[in-house]
mmCIF file of C-alpha atoms in Angstrom:
data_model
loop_
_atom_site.group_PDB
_atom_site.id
_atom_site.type_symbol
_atom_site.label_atom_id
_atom_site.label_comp_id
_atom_site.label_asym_id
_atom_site.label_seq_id
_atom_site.Cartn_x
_atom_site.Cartn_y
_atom_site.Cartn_z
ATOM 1 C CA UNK E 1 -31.074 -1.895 89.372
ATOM 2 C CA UNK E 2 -30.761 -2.593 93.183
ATOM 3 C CA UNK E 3 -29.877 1.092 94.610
ATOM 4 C CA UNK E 4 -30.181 4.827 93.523
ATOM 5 C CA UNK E 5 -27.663 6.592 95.442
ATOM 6 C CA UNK E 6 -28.735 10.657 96.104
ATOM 7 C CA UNK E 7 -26.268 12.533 97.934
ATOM 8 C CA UNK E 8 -27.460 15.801 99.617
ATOM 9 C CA UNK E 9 -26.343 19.357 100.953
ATOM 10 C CA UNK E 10 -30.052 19.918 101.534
ATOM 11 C CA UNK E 11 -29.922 22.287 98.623
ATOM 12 C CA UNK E 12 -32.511 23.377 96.185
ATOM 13 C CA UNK E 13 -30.680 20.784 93.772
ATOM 14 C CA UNK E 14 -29.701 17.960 96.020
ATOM 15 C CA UNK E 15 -33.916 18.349 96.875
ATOM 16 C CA UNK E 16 -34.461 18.292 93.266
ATOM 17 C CA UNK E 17 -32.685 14.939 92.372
ATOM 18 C CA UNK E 18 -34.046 13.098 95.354
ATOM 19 C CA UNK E 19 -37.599 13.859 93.751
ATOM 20 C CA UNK E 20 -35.868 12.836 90.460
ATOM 21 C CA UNK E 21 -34.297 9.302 91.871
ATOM 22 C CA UNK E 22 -37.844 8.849 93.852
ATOM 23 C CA UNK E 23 -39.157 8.942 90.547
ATOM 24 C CA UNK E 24 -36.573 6.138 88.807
ATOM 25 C CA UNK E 25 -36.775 3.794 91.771
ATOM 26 C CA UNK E 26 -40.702 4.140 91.497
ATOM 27 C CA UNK E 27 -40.260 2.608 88.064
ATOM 28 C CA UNK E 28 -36.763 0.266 88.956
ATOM 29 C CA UNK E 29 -38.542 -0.771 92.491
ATOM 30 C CA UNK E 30 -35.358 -0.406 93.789
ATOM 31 C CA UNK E 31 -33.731 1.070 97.270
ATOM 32 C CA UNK E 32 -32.710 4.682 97.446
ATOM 33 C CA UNK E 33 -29.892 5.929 100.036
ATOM 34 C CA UNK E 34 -29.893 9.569 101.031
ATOM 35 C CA UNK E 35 -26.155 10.297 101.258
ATOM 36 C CA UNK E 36 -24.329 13.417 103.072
ATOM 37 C CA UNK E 37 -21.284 13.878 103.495
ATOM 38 C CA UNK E 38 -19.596 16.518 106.443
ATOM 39 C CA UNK E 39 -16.308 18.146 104.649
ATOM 40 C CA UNK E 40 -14.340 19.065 108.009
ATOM 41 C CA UNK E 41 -12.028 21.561 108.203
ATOM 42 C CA UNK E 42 -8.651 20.419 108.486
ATOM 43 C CA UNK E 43 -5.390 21.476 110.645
ATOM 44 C CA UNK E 44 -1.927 20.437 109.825
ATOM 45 C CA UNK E 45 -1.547 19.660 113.761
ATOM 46 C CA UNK E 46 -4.605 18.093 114.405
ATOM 47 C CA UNK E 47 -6.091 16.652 111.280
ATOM 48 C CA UNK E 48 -10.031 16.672 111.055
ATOM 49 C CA UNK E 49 -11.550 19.739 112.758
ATOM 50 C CA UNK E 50 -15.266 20.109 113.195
ATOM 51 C CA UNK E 51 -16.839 22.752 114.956
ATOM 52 C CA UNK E 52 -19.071 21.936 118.217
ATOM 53 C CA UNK E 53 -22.799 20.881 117.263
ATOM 54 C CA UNK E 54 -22.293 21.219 113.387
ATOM 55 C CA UNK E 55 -22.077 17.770 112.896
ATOM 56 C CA UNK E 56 -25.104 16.930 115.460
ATOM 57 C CA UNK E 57 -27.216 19.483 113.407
ATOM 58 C CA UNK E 58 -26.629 17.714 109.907
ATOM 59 C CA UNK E 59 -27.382 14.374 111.210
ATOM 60 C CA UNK E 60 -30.509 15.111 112.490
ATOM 61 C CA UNK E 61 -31.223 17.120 109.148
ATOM 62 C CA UNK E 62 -30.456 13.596 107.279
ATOM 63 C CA UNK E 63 -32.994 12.024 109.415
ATOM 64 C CA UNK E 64 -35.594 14.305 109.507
ATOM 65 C CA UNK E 65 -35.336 13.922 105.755
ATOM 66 C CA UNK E 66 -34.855 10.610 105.674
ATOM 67 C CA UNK E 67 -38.273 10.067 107.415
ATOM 68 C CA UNK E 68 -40.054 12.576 105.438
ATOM 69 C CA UNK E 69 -38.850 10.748 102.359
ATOM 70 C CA UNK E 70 -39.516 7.287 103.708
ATOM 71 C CA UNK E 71 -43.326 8.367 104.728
ATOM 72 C CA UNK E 72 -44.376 9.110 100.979
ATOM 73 C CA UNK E 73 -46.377 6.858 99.069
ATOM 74 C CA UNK E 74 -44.030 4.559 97.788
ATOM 75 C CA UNK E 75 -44.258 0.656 96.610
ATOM 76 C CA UNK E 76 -43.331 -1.468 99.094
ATOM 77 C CA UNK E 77 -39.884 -2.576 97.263
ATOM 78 C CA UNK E 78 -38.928 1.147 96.936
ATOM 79 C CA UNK E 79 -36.913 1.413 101.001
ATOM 80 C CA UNK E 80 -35.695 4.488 101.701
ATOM 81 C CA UNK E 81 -32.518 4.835 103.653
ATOM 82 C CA UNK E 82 -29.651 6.781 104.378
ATOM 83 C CA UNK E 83 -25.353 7.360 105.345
ATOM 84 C CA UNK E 84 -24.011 9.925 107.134
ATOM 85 C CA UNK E 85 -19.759 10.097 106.555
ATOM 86 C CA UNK E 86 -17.134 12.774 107.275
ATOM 87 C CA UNK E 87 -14.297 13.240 104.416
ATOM 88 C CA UNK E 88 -14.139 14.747 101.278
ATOM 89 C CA UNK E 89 -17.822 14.272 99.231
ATOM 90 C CA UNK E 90 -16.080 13.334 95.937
ATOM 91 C CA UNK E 91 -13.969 10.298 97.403
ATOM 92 C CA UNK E 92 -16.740 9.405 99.672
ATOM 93 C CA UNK E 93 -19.755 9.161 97.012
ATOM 94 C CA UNK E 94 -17.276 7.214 94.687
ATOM 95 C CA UNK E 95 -16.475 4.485 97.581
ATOM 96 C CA UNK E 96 -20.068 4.248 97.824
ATOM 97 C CA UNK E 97 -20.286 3.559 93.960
ATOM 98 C CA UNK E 98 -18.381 0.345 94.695
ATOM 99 C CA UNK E 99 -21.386 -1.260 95.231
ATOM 100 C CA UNK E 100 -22.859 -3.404 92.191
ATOM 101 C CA UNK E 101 -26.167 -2.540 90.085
ATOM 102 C CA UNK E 102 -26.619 0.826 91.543
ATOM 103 C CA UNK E 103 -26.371 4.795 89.672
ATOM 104 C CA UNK E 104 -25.191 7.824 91.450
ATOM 105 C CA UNK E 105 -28.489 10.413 91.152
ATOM 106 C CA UNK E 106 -26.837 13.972 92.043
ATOM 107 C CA UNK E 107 -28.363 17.524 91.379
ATOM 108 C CA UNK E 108 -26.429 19.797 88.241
ATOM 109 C CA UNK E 109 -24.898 23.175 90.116
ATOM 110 C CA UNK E 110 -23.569 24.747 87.655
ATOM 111 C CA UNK E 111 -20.682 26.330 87.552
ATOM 112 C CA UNK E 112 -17.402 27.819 84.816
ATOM 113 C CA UNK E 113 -15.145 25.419 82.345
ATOM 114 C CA UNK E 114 -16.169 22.295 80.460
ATOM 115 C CA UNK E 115 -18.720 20.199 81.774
ATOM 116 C CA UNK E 116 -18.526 22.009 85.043
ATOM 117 C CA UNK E 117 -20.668 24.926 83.029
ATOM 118 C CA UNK E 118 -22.738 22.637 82.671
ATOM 119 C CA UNK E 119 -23.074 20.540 85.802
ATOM 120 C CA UNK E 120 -20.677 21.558 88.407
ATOM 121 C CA UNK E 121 -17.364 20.828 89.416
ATOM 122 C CA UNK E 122 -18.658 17.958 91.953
ATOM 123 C CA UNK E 123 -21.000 16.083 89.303
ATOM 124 C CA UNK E 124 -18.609 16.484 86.541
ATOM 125 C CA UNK E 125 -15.768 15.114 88.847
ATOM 126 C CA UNK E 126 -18.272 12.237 89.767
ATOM 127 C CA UNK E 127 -18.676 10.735 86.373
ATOM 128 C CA UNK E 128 -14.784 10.974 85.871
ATOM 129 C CA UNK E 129 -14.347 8.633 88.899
ATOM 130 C CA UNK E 130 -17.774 6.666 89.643
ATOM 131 C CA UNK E 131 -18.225 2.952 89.850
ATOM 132 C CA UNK E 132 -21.079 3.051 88.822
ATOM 133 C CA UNK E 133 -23.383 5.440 86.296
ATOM 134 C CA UNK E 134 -24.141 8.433 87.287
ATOM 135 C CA UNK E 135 -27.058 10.490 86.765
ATOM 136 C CA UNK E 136 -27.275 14.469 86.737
ATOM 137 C CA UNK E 137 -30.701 15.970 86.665
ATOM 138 C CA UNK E 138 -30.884 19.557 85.285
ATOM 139 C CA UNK E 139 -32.102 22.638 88.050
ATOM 140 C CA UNK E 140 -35.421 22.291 87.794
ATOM 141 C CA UNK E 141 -36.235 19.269 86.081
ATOM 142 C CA UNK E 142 -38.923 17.057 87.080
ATOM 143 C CA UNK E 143 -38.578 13.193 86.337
ATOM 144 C CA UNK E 144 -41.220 11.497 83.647
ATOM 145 C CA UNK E 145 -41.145 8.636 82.022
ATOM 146 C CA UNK E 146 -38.937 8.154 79.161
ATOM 147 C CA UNK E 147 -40.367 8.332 75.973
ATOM 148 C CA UNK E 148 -36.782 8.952 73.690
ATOM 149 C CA UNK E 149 -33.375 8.143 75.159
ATOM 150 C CA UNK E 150 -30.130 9.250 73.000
ATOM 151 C CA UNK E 151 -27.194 7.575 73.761
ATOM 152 C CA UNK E 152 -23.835 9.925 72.678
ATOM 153 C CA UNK E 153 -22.044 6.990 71.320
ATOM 154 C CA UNK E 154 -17.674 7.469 70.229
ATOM 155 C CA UNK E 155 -15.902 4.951 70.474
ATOM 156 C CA UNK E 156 -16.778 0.610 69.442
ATOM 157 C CA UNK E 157 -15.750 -0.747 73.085
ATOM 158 C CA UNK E 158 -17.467 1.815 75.022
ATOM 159 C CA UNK E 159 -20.705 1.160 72.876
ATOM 160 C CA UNK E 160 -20.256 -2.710 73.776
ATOM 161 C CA UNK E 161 -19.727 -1.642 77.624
ATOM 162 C CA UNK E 162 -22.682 0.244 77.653
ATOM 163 C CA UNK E 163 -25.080 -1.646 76.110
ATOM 164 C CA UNK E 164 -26.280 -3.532 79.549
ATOM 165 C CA UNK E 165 -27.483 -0.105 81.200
ATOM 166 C CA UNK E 166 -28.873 0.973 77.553
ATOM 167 C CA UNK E 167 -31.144 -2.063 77.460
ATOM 168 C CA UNK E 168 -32.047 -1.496 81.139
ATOM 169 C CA UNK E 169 -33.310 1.894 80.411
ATOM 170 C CA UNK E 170 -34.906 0.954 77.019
ATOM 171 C CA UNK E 171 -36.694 -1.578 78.183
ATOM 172 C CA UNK E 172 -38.052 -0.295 81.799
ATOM 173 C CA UNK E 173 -39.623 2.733 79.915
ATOM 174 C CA UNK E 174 -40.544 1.084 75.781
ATOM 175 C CA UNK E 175 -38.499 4.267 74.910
ATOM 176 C CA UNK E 176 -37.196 4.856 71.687
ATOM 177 C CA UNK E 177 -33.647 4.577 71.141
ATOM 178 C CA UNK E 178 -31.248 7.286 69.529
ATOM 179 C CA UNK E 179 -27.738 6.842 68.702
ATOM 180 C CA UNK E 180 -25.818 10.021 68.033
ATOM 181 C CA UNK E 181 -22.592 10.295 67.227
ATOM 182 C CA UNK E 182 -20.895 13.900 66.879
ATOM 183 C CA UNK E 183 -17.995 14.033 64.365
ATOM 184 C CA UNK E 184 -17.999 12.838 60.688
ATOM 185 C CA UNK E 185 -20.079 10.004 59.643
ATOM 186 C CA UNK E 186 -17.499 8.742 57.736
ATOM 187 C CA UNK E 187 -14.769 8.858 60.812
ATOM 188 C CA UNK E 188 -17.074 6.532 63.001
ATOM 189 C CA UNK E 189 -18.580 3.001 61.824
ATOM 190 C CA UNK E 190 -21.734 3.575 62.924
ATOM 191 C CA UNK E 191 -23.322 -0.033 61.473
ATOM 192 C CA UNK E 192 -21.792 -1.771 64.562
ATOM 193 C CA UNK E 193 -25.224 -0.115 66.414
ATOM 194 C CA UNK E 194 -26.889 -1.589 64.242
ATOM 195 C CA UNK E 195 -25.374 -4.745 65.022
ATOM 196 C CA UNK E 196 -26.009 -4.420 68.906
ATOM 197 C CA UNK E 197 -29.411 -3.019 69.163
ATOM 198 C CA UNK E 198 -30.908 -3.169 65.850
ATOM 199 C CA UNK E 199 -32.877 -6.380 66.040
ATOM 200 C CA UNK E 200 -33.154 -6.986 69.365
ATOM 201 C CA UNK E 201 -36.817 -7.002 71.018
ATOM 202 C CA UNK E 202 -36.427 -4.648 73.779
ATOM 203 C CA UNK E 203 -35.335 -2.053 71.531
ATOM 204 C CA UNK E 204 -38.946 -1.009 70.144
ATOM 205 C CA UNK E 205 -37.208 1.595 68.090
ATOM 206 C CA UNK E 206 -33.493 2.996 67.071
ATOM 207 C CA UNK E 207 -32.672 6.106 65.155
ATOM 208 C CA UNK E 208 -28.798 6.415 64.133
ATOM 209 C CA UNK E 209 -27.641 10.209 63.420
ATOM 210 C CA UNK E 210 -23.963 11.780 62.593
ATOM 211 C CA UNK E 211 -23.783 15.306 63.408
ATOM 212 C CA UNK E 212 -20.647 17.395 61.575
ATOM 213 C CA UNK E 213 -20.060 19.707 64.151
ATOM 214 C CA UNK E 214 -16.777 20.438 66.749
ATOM 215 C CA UNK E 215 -18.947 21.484 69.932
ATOM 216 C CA UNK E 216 -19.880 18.264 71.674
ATOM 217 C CA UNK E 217 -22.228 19.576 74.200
ATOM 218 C CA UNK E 218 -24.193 22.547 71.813
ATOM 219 C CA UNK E 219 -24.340 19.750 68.878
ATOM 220 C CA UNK E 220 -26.198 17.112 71.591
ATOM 221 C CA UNK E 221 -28.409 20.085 73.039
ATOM 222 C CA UNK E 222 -29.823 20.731 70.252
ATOM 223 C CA UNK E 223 -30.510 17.500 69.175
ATOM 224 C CA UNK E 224 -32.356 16.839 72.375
ATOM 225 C CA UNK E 225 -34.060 19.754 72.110
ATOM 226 C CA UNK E 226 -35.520 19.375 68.905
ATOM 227 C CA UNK E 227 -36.106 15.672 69.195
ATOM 228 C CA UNK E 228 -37.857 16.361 72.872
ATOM 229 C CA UNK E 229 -35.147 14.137 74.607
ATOM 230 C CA UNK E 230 -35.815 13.675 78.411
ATOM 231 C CA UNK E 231 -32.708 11.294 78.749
ATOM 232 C CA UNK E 232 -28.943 12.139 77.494
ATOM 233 C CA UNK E 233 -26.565 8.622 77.716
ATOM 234 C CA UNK E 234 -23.202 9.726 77.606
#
């Protein structure tokens, strides 16, 4: 992985998944870009409108945190850096997903309907339209290495597409590998995982698991839960 991509509101969460990303990249040795993005008001007439000094004040907020970030104790490979842009944070953050061998790290809000209860409308919008994956890291959570990774598998070509960033994962941390599929075991052909990660020698370990239930995201909770998951694929 070459880049770990944090946008920030300077928010308890945005905070939260920067310590989270600082974390990975410790691990990836990889660059990590502090993004923020100014949503302007906008006029009919006059397009864009910002009001005097806002825009002055965020900036120097980015690099006042940029610097604070950048002065930790970091390996040498790990650079911090960081974008300031004006437009709407969704379309910006996915233009900067364009970029190859990098993951979107944003902070869960959480907020009403689907995965939005969940995450929050921006996160949840993020992984809809990302080039790239894209990471959401719970209120609160504090990054550790991964010890068991599930992987929410449902459907045979997404599997194949997501084996490269599986493997990456897997073998970075030794983790142990679970594949979980929610549905009927006999509606999903589960022996194809078998097939991808089952004898290869980065994958120290792989548990396969059907679970008969209707609620995607309760059904995976739980699993997690009991299992001690730190790291949901989906």
């Amino acid at each position: 992985m070459r880049k770990i991509i944090v946008p920030t509101d300077f928010s308890d969460a945005a905070n939260n998944a920067i310590e989270y990303a600082l974390g990975l990249a410790f691990f990836f040795r990889c660059e990590v870009e502090l993004v923020h993005i100014l949503n302007p008001a906008t006029d009919l007439n006059t397009g864009y409108m910002i009001e005097p000094g806002i825009e002055s004040v965020k900036r120097k907020k980015l690099e006042k945190l940029t610097a604070e970030v950048a002065n930790r104790d970091l390996p040498d490979e790990v650079k911090i850096m960081s974008s300031f842009h004006l437009g709407f944070p969704i379309e910006e953050i996915v233009n900067l997903s364009k970029v190859q061998d990098a993951m979107v790290v944003v902070g869960a809000t959480g907020e009403t309907g689907a995965l939005g209860r969940v995450f929050g409308s921006i996160p949840s919008n993020l992984v809809r339209k990302a080039h790239t994956p894209v990471m959401i890291v719970p209120k609160k959570s504090a990054f550790e290495p991964y010890d068991d990774i599930v992987y929410a598998s449902g459907e045979v070509k997404l599997d194949k597409q997501m084996t490269g960033l599986i493997r990456k994962f897997i073998s970075t941390f030794k983790a142990r590998l679970h594949s979980v599929h929610i549905g009927k075991a006999s509606e999903y052909p589960d022996w194809h995982m078998e097939a991808i990660f089952g004898h290869n020698t980065d994958i120290p370990e792989l548990t396969k698991k059907s679970i008969d239930k209707i609620d995607v995201v309760s059904a995976l909770n739980d699993y997690c839960e009991a299992n001690k998951v730190q790291l949901l694929i989906m």
